[in-house]
CSV table of C-alpha atoms in Angstrom, one decimal:
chain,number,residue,atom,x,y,z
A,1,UNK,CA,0.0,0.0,0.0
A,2,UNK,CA,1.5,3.3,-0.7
A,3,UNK,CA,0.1,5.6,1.7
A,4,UNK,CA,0.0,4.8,5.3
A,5,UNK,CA,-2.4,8.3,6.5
A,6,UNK,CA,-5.0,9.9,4.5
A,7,UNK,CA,-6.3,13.4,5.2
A,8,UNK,CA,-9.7,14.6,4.1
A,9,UNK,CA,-10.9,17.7,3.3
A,10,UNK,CA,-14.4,18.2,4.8
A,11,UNK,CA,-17.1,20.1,2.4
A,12,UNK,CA,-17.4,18.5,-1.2
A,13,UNK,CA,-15.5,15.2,-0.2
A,14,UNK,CA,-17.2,14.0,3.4
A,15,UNK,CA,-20.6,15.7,3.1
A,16,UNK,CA,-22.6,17.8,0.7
A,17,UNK,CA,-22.8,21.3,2.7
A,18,UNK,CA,-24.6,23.1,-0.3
A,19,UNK,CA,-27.7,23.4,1.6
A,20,UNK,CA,-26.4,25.0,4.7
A,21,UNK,CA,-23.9,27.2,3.2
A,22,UNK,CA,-25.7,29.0,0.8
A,23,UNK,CA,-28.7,29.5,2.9
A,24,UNK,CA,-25.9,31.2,5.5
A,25,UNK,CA,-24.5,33.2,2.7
A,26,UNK,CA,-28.2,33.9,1.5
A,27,UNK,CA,-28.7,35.3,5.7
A,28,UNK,CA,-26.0,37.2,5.4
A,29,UNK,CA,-26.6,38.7,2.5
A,30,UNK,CA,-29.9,40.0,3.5
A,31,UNK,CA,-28.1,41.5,7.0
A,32,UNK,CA,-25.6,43.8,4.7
A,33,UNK,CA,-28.9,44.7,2.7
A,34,UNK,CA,-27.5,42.9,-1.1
A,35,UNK,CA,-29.5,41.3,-3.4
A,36,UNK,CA,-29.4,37.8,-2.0
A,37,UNK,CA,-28.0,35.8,-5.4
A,38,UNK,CA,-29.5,32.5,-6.9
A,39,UNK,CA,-28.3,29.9,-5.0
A,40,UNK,CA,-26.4,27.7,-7.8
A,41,UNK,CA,-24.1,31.0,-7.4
A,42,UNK,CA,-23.2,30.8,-4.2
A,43,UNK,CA,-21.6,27.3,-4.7
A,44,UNK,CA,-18.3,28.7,-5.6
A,45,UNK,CA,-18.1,29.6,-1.6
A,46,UNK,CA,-17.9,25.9,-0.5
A,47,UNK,CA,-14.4,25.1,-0.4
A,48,UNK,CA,-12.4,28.0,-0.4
A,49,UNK,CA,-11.7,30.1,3.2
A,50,UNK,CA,-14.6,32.5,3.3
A,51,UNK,CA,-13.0,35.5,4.4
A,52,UNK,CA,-11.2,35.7,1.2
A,53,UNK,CA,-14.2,34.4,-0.9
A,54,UNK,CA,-15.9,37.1,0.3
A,55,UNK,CA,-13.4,40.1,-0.7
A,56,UNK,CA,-12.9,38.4,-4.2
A,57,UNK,CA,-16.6,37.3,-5.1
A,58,UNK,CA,-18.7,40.0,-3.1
A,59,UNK,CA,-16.1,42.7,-3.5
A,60,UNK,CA,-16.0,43.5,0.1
A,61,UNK,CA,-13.2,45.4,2.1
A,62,UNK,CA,-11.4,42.8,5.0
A,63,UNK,CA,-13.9,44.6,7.7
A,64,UNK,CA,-16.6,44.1,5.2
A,65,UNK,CA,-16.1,40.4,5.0
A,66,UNK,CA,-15.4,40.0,8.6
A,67,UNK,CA,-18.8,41.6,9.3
A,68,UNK,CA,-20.5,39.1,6.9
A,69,UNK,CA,-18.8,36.7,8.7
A,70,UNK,CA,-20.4,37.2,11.5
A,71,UNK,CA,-23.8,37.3,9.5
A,72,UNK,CA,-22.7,33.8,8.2
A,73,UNK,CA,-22.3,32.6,11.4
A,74,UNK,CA,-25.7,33.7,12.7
A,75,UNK,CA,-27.3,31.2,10.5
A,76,UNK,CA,-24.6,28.2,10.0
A,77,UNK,CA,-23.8,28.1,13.6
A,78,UNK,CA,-27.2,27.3,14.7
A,79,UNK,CA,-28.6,25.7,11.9
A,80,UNK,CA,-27.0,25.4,8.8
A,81,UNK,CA,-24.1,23.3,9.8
A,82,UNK,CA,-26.8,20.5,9.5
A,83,UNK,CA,-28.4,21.7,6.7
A,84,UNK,CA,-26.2,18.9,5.2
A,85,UNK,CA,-26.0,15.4,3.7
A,86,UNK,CA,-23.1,12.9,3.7
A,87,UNK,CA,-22.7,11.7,0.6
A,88,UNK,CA,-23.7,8.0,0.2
A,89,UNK,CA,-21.6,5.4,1.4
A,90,UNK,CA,-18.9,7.3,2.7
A,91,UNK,CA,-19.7,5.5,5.9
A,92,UNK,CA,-18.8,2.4,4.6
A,93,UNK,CA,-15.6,3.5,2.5
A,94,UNK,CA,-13.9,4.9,5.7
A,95,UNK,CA,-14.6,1.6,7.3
A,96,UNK,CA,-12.9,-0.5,4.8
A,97,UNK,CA,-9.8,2.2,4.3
A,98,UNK,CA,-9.6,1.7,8.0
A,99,UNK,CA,-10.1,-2.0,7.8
A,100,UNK,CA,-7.2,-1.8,5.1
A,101,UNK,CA,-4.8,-0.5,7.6
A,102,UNK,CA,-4.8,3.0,6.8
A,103,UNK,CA,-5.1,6.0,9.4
A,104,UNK,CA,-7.7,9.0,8.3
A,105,UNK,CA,-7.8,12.1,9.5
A,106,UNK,CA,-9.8,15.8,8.4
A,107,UNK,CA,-8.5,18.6,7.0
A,108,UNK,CA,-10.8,21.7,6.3
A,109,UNK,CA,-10.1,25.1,5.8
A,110,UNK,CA,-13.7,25.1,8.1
A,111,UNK,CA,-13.1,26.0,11.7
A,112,UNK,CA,-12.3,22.7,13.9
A,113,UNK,CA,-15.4,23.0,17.0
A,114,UNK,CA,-18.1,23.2,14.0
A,115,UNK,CA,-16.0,20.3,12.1
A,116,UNK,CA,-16.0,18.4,14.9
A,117,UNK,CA,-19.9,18.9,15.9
A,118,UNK,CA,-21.1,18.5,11.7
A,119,UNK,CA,-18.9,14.6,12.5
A,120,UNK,CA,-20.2,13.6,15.2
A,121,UNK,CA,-23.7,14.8,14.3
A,122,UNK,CA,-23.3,12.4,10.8
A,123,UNK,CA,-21.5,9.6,13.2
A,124,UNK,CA,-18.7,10.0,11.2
A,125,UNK,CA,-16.3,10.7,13.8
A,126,UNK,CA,-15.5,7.4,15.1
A,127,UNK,CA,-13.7,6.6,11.8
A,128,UNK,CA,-11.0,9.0,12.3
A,129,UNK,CA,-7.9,9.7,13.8
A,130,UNK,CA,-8.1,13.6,14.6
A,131,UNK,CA,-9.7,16.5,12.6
A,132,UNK,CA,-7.6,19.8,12.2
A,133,UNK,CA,-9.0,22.8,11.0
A,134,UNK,CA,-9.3,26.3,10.9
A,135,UNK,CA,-9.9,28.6,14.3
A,136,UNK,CA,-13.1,30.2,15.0
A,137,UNK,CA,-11.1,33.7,14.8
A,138,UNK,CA,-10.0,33.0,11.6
A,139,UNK,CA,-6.8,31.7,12.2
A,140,UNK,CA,-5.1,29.0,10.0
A,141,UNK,CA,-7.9,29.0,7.1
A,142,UNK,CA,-5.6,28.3,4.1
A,143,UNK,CA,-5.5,24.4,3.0
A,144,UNK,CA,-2.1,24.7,2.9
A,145,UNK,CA,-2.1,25.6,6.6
A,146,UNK,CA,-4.2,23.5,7.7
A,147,UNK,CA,-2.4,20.4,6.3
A,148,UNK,CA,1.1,21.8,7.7
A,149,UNK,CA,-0.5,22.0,11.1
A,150,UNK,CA,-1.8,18.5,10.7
A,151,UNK,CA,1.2,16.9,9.7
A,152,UNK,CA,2.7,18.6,12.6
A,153,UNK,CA,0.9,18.3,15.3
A,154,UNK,CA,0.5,14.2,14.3
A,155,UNK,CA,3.5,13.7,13.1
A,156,UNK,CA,2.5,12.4,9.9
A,157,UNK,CA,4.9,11.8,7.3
A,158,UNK,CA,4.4,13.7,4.0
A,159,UNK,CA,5.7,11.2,1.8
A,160,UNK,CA,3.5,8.3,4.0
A,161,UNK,CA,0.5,10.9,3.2
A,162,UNK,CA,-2.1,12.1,0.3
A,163,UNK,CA,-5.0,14.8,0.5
A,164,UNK,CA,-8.4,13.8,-0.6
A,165,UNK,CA,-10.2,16.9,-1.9
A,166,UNK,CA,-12.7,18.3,-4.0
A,167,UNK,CA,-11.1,21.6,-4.7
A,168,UNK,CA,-7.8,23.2,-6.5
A,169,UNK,CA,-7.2,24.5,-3.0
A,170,UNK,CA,-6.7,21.1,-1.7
A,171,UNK,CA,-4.0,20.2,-4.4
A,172,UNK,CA,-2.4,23.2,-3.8
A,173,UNK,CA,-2.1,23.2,-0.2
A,174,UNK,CA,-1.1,19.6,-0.2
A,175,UNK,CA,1.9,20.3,-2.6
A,176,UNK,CA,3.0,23.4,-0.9
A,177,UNK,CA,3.8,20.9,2.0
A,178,UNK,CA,5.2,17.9,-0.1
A,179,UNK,CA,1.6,15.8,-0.5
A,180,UNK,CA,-0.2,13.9,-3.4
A,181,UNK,CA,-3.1,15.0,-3.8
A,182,UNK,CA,-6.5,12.7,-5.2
A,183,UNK,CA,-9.3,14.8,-6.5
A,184,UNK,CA,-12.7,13.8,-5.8
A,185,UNK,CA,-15.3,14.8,-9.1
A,186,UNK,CA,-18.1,14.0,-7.0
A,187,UNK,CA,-17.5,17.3,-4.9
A,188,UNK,CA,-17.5,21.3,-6.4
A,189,UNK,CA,-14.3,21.4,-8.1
A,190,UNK,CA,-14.3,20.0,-11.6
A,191,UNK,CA,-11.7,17.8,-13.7
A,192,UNK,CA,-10.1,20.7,-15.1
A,193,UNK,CA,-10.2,23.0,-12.3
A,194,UNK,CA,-8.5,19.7,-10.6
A,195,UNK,CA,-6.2,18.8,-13.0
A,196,UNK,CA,-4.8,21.8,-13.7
A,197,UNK,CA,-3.9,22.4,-9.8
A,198,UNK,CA,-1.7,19.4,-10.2
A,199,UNK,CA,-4.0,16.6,-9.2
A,200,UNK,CA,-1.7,13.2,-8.7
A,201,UNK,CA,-4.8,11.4,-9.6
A,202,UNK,CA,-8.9,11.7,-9.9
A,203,UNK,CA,-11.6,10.0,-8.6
A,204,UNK,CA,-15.0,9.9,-10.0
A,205,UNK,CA,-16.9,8.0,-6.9
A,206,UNK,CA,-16.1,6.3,-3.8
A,207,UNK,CA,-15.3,3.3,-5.5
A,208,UNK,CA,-12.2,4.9,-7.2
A,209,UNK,CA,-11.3,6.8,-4.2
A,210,UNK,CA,-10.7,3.4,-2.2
A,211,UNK,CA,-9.3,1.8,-4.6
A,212,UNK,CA,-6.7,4.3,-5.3
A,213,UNK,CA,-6.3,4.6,-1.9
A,214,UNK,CA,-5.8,1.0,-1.1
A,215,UNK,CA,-2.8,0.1,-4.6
């Protein structure tokens, strides 16, 4: 088996969050008095940090998207962190990666005490090792960031590790730190958006995933 850890990225890869996200982005929107936007429009949110998805889609200034920040929060922290679905059979593939030997672990740009709540609330928890993410005071939000401080703080080796993500920002944090990288096309990010980030491999379901993971 080539990889002995396996760190996933949350949003797009784990569970569908499409529901609770936009409707949070649709809340805030309405508390900074803009046009709330269609909601297929507000996917390009889920992945990316949202303090700097909000200065480059929305415009805002840094106080700007700290404020709608806190708007976001209003609504995901009560009730749209569950305003989501994990996708099918992803119960059952991080049993058998586990059964296979490997060790899995989160990584996600989202902050770690929601993570960790959206896991246990999908009883996803028990399959993994530790979940590292971002800070509620926007601390450590980049992929790239977040994976460093995983590796760290378990003392994972980067050659004995590969991302799972949905997003280029997955790829790209994972090679900033010396990671593979397998992009999931089930997620928000699409082949090309993948491939061009440097993508060490693609997967179009769960099935692929676990066997790539697993050669």
């Amino acid at each position: 088996m080539r990889y002995k850890n396996v760190l996933f990225d949350l949003d797009g890869t784990l569970t569908d969050p499409a529901e609770g996200i936009t409707n949070a982005l649709m809340h805030a929107q309405r508390r900074l008095g803009r046009a709330v936007s269609p909601r297929e429009e507000l996917f390009v949110f889920i992945g990316p940090p949202l303090i700097e998805t909000f200065m480059s889609e929305w415009g805002l200034t840094r106080a700007e998207a700290d404020q709608a920040l806190v708007y976001y929060r209003e609504h995901f922290g009560t009730k749209g962190l569950f305003e989501n679905v994990p996708y099918a059979g992803i119960g059952e593939c991080l049993a058998d990666l586990k059964a296979a030997g490997l060790r899995l672990y989160v990584a996600t740009s989202k902050p770690e005490p929601l993570s960790l709540r959206i896991l246990e609330h999908f009883d996803l928890l028990p399959y993994f090792e530790a979940v590292a993410g971002s800070t509620m005071d926007e601390q450590r939000t980049k992929k790239g960031e977040v994976i460093a401080y995983a590796l760290d703080t378990y003392a994972l080796d980067p050659a004995e590790t590969v991302m799972v993500g949905d997003r280029k920002h997955d790829v790209i944090g994972a090679r900033e730190n010396g990671l593979a990288c397998i992009g999931v096309l089930y997620g928000y990010g699409s082949r090309e958006e993948l491939t061009a980030a440097g993508a060490a491999a693609l997967a179009a379901d769960l099935g692929e995933l676990s066997a790539l993971l697993k050669s």
